[in-house]
Tab-separated table of C-alpha atoms in Angstrom:
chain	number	residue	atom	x	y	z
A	1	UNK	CA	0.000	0.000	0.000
A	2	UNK	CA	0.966	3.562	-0.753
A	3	UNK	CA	2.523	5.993	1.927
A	4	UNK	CA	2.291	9.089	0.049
A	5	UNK	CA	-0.599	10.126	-2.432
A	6	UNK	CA	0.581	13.082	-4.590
A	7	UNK	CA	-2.649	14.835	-5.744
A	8	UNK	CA	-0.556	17.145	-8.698
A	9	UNK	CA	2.294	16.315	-9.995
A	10	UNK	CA	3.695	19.510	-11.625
A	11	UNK	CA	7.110	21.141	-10.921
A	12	UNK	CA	6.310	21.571	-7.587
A	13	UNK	CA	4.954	18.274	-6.578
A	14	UNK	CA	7.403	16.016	-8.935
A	15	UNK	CA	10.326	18.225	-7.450
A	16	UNK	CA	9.185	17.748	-4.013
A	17	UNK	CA	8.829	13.832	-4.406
A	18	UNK	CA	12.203	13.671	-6.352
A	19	UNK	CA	13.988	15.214	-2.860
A	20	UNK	CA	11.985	13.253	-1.066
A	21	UNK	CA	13.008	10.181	-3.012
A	22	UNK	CA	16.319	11.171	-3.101
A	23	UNK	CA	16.852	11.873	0.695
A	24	UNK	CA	15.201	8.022	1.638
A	25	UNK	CA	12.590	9.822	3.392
A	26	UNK	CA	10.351	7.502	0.675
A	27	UNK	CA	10.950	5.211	-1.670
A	28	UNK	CA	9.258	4.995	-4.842
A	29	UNK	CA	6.606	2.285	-3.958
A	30	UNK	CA	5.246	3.760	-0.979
A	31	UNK	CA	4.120	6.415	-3.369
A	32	UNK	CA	1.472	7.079	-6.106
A	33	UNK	CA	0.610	10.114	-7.977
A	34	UNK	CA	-2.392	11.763	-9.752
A	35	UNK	CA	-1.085	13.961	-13.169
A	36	UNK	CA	-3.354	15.799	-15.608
A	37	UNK	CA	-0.983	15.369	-18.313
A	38	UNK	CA	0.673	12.759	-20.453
A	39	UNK	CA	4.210	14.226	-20.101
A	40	UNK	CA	3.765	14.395	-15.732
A	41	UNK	CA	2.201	10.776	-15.936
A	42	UNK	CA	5.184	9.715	-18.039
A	43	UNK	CA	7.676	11.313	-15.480
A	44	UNK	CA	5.693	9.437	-12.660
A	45	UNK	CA	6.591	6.334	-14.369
A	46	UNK	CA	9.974	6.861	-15.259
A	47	UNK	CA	10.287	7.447	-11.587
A	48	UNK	CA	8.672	4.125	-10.240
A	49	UNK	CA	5.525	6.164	-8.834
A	50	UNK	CA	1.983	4.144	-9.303
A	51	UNK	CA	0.077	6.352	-11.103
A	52	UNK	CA	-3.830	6.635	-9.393
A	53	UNK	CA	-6.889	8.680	-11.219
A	54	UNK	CA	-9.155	11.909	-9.903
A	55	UNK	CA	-10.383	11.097	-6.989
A	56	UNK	CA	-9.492	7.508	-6.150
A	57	UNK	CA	-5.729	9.921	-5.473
A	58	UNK	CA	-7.662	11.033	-2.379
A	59	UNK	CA	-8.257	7.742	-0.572
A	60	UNK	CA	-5.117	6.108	-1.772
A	61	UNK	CA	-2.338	6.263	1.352
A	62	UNK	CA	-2.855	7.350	4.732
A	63	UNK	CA	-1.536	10.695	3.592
A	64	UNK	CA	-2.247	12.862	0.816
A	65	UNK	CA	-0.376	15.928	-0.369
A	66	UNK	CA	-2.343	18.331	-2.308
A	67	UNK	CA	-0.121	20.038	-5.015
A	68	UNK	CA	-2.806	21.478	-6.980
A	69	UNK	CA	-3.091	24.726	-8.721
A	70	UNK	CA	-5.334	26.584	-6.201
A	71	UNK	CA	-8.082	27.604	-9.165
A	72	UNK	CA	-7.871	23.975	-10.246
A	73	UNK	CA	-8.511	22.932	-6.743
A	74	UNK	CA	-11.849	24.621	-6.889
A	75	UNK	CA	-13.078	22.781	-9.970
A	76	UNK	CA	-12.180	19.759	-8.973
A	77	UNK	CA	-13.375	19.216	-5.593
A	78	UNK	CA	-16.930	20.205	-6.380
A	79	UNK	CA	-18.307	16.846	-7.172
A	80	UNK	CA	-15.867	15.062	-4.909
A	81	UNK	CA	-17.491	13.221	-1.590
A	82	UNK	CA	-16.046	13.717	1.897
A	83	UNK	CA	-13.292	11.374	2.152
A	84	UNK	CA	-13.793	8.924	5.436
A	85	UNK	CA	-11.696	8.378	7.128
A	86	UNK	CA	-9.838	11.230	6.076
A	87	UNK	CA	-6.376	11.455	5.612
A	88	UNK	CA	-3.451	13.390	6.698
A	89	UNK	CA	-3.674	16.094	4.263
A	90	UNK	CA	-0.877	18.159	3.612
A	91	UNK	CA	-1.220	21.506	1.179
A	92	UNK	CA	1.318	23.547	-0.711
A	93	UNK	CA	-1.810	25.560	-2.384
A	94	UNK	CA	-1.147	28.846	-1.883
A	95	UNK	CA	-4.473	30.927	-0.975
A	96	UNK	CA	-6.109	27.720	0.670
A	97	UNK	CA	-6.447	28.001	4.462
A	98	UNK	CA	-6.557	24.869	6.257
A	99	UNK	CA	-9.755	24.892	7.392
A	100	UNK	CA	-11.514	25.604	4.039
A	101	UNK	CA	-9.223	22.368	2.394
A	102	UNK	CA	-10.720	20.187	5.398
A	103	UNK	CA	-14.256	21.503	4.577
A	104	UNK	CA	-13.887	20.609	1.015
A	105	UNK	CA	-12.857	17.403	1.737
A	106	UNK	CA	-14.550	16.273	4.701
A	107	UNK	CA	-12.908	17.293	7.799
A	108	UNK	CA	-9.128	16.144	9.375
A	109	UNK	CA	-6.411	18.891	10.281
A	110	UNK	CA	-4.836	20.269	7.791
A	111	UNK	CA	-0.950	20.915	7.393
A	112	UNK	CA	-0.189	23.641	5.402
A	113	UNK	CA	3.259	23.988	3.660
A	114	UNK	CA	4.614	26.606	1.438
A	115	UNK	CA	7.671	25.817	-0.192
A	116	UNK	CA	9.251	27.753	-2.703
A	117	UNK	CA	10.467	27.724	-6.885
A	118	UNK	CA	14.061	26.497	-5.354
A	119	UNK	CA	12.266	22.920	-4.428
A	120	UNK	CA	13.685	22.181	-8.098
A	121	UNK	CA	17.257	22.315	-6.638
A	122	UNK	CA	17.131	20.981	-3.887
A	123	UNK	CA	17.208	24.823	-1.905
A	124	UNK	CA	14.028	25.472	-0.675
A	125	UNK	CA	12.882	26.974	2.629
A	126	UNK	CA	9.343	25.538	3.707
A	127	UNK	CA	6.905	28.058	5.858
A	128	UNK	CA	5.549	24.635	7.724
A	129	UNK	CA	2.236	25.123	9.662
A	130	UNK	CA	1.178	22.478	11.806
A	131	UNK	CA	-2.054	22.629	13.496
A	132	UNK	CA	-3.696	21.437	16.337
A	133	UNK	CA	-4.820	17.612	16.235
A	134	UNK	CA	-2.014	16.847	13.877
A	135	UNK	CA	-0.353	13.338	15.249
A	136	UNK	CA	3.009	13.391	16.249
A	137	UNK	CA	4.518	11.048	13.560
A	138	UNK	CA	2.390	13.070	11.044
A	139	UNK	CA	3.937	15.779	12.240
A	140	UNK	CA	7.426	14.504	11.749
A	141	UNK	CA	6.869	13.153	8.726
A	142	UNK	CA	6.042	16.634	7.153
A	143	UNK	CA	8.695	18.244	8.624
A	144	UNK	CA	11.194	15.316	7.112
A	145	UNK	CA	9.436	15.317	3.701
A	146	UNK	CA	10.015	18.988	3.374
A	147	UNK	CA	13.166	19.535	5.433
A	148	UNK	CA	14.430	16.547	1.927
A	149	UNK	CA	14.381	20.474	-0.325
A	150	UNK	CA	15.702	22.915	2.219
A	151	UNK	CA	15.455	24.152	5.944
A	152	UNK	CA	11.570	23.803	7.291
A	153	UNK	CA	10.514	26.760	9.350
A	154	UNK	CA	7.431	26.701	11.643
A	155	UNK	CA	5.058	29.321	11.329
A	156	UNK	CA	1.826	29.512	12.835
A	157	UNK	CA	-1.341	29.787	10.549
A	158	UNK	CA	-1.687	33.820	10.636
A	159	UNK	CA	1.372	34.104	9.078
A	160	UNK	CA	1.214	31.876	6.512
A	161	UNK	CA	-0.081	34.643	3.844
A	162	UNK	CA	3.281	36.497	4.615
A	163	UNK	CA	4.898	33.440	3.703
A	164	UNK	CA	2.813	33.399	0.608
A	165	UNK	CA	3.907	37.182	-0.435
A	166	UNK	CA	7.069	37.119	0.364
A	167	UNK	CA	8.289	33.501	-0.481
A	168	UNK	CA	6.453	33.581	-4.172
A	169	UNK	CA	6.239	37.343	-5.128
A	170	UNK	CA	9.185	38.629	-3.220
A	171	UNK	CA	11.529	36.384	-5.919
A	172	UNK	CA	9.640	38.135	-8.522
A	173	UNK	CA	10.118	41.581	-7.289
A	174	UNK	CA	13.927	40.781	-6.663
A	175	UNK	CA	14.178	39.740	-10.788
A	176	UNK	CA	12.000	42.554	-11.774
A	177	UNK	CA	14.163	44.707	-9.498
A	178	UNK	CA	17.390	43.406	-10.918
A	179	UNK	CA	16.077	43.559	-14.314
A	180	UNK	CA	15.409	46.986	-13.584
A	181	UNK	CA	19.351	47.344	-12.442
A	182	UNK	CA	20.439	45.902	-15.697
A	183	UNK	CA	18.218	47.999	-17.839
């Protein structure tokens, strides 16, 4: 049985699982992956990752990271049925608070995570929040499956739109800043 279901297997979520993978924190059949497209399916495969379809992602391991794009989140949850017993979810969708994820999906504490464009390299530093009614080892296991891309820091969940603003559009105002330089 799976370990890890990746729900959205873009850059974000293939370069998370590749640290991950890389590290030993999992190994390629404790995880299985949902991807909209052929390419993202064909890099799930090339990695040893079972490949599962919308929604059967969301019941397939005891925890489920949600890598969506946050718009696409939307759609797709509409028609989707509570998941019991839920999983541990964990979310790198920016926008989504915790609470609205679990409501979309039926409940269980949400852990958000916000890790940044350097996941791709290995060089990324995770704003981790962790809520109340998380168990321990679920606990631990986020902060290993992030810590696989960078340092993890703990934030609590009122901060975690700073995180947002400043750990995705603060790397675009430095570019447009030093494009700015260079002109």
């Amino acid at each position: 049985m799976a370990r890890l279901a990746v729900a959205g297997f873009g850059k974000l979520g293939s370069a998370l699982v590749r640290g991950a993978l890389a590290r030993g924190v999992v190994q390629a059949a404790e995880v299985c992956v949902w991807a909209r497209s052929e390419p993202r399916r064909e890099l799930a495969a090339e990695m040893g990752l079972a490949l599962v379809e919308w929604p059967q992602i969301l019941h397939a391991a005891p925890t489920v990271l949600l890598s969506l794009k946050p718009q696409a989140f939307e759609v797709m949850s509409v028609n989707v049925p509570h998941v019991t017993p839920a999983p541990q979810w964990i979310s790198v969708m920016g926008g989504w608070r915790a609470a609205d994820v679990a409501a979309k999906l039926g409940g269980g504490p949400v852990i958000r995570a916000l890790p940044r464009v350097a996941a791709s390299v290995g060089a990324s530093t995770t704003g981790l929040c962790v809520p109340a009614g998380v168990p321990r080892d679920a606990a631990e296991f986020a902060r290993r499956f992030f810590g696989a891309i960078g340092p993890v820091v703990d934030v609590d969940d009122a901060s975690m739109d700073a995180v947002t603003a400043v750990g995705a559009s603060g790397v675009g105002f430095a570019c447009a800043f030093m494009e700015a330089l260079a002109e």
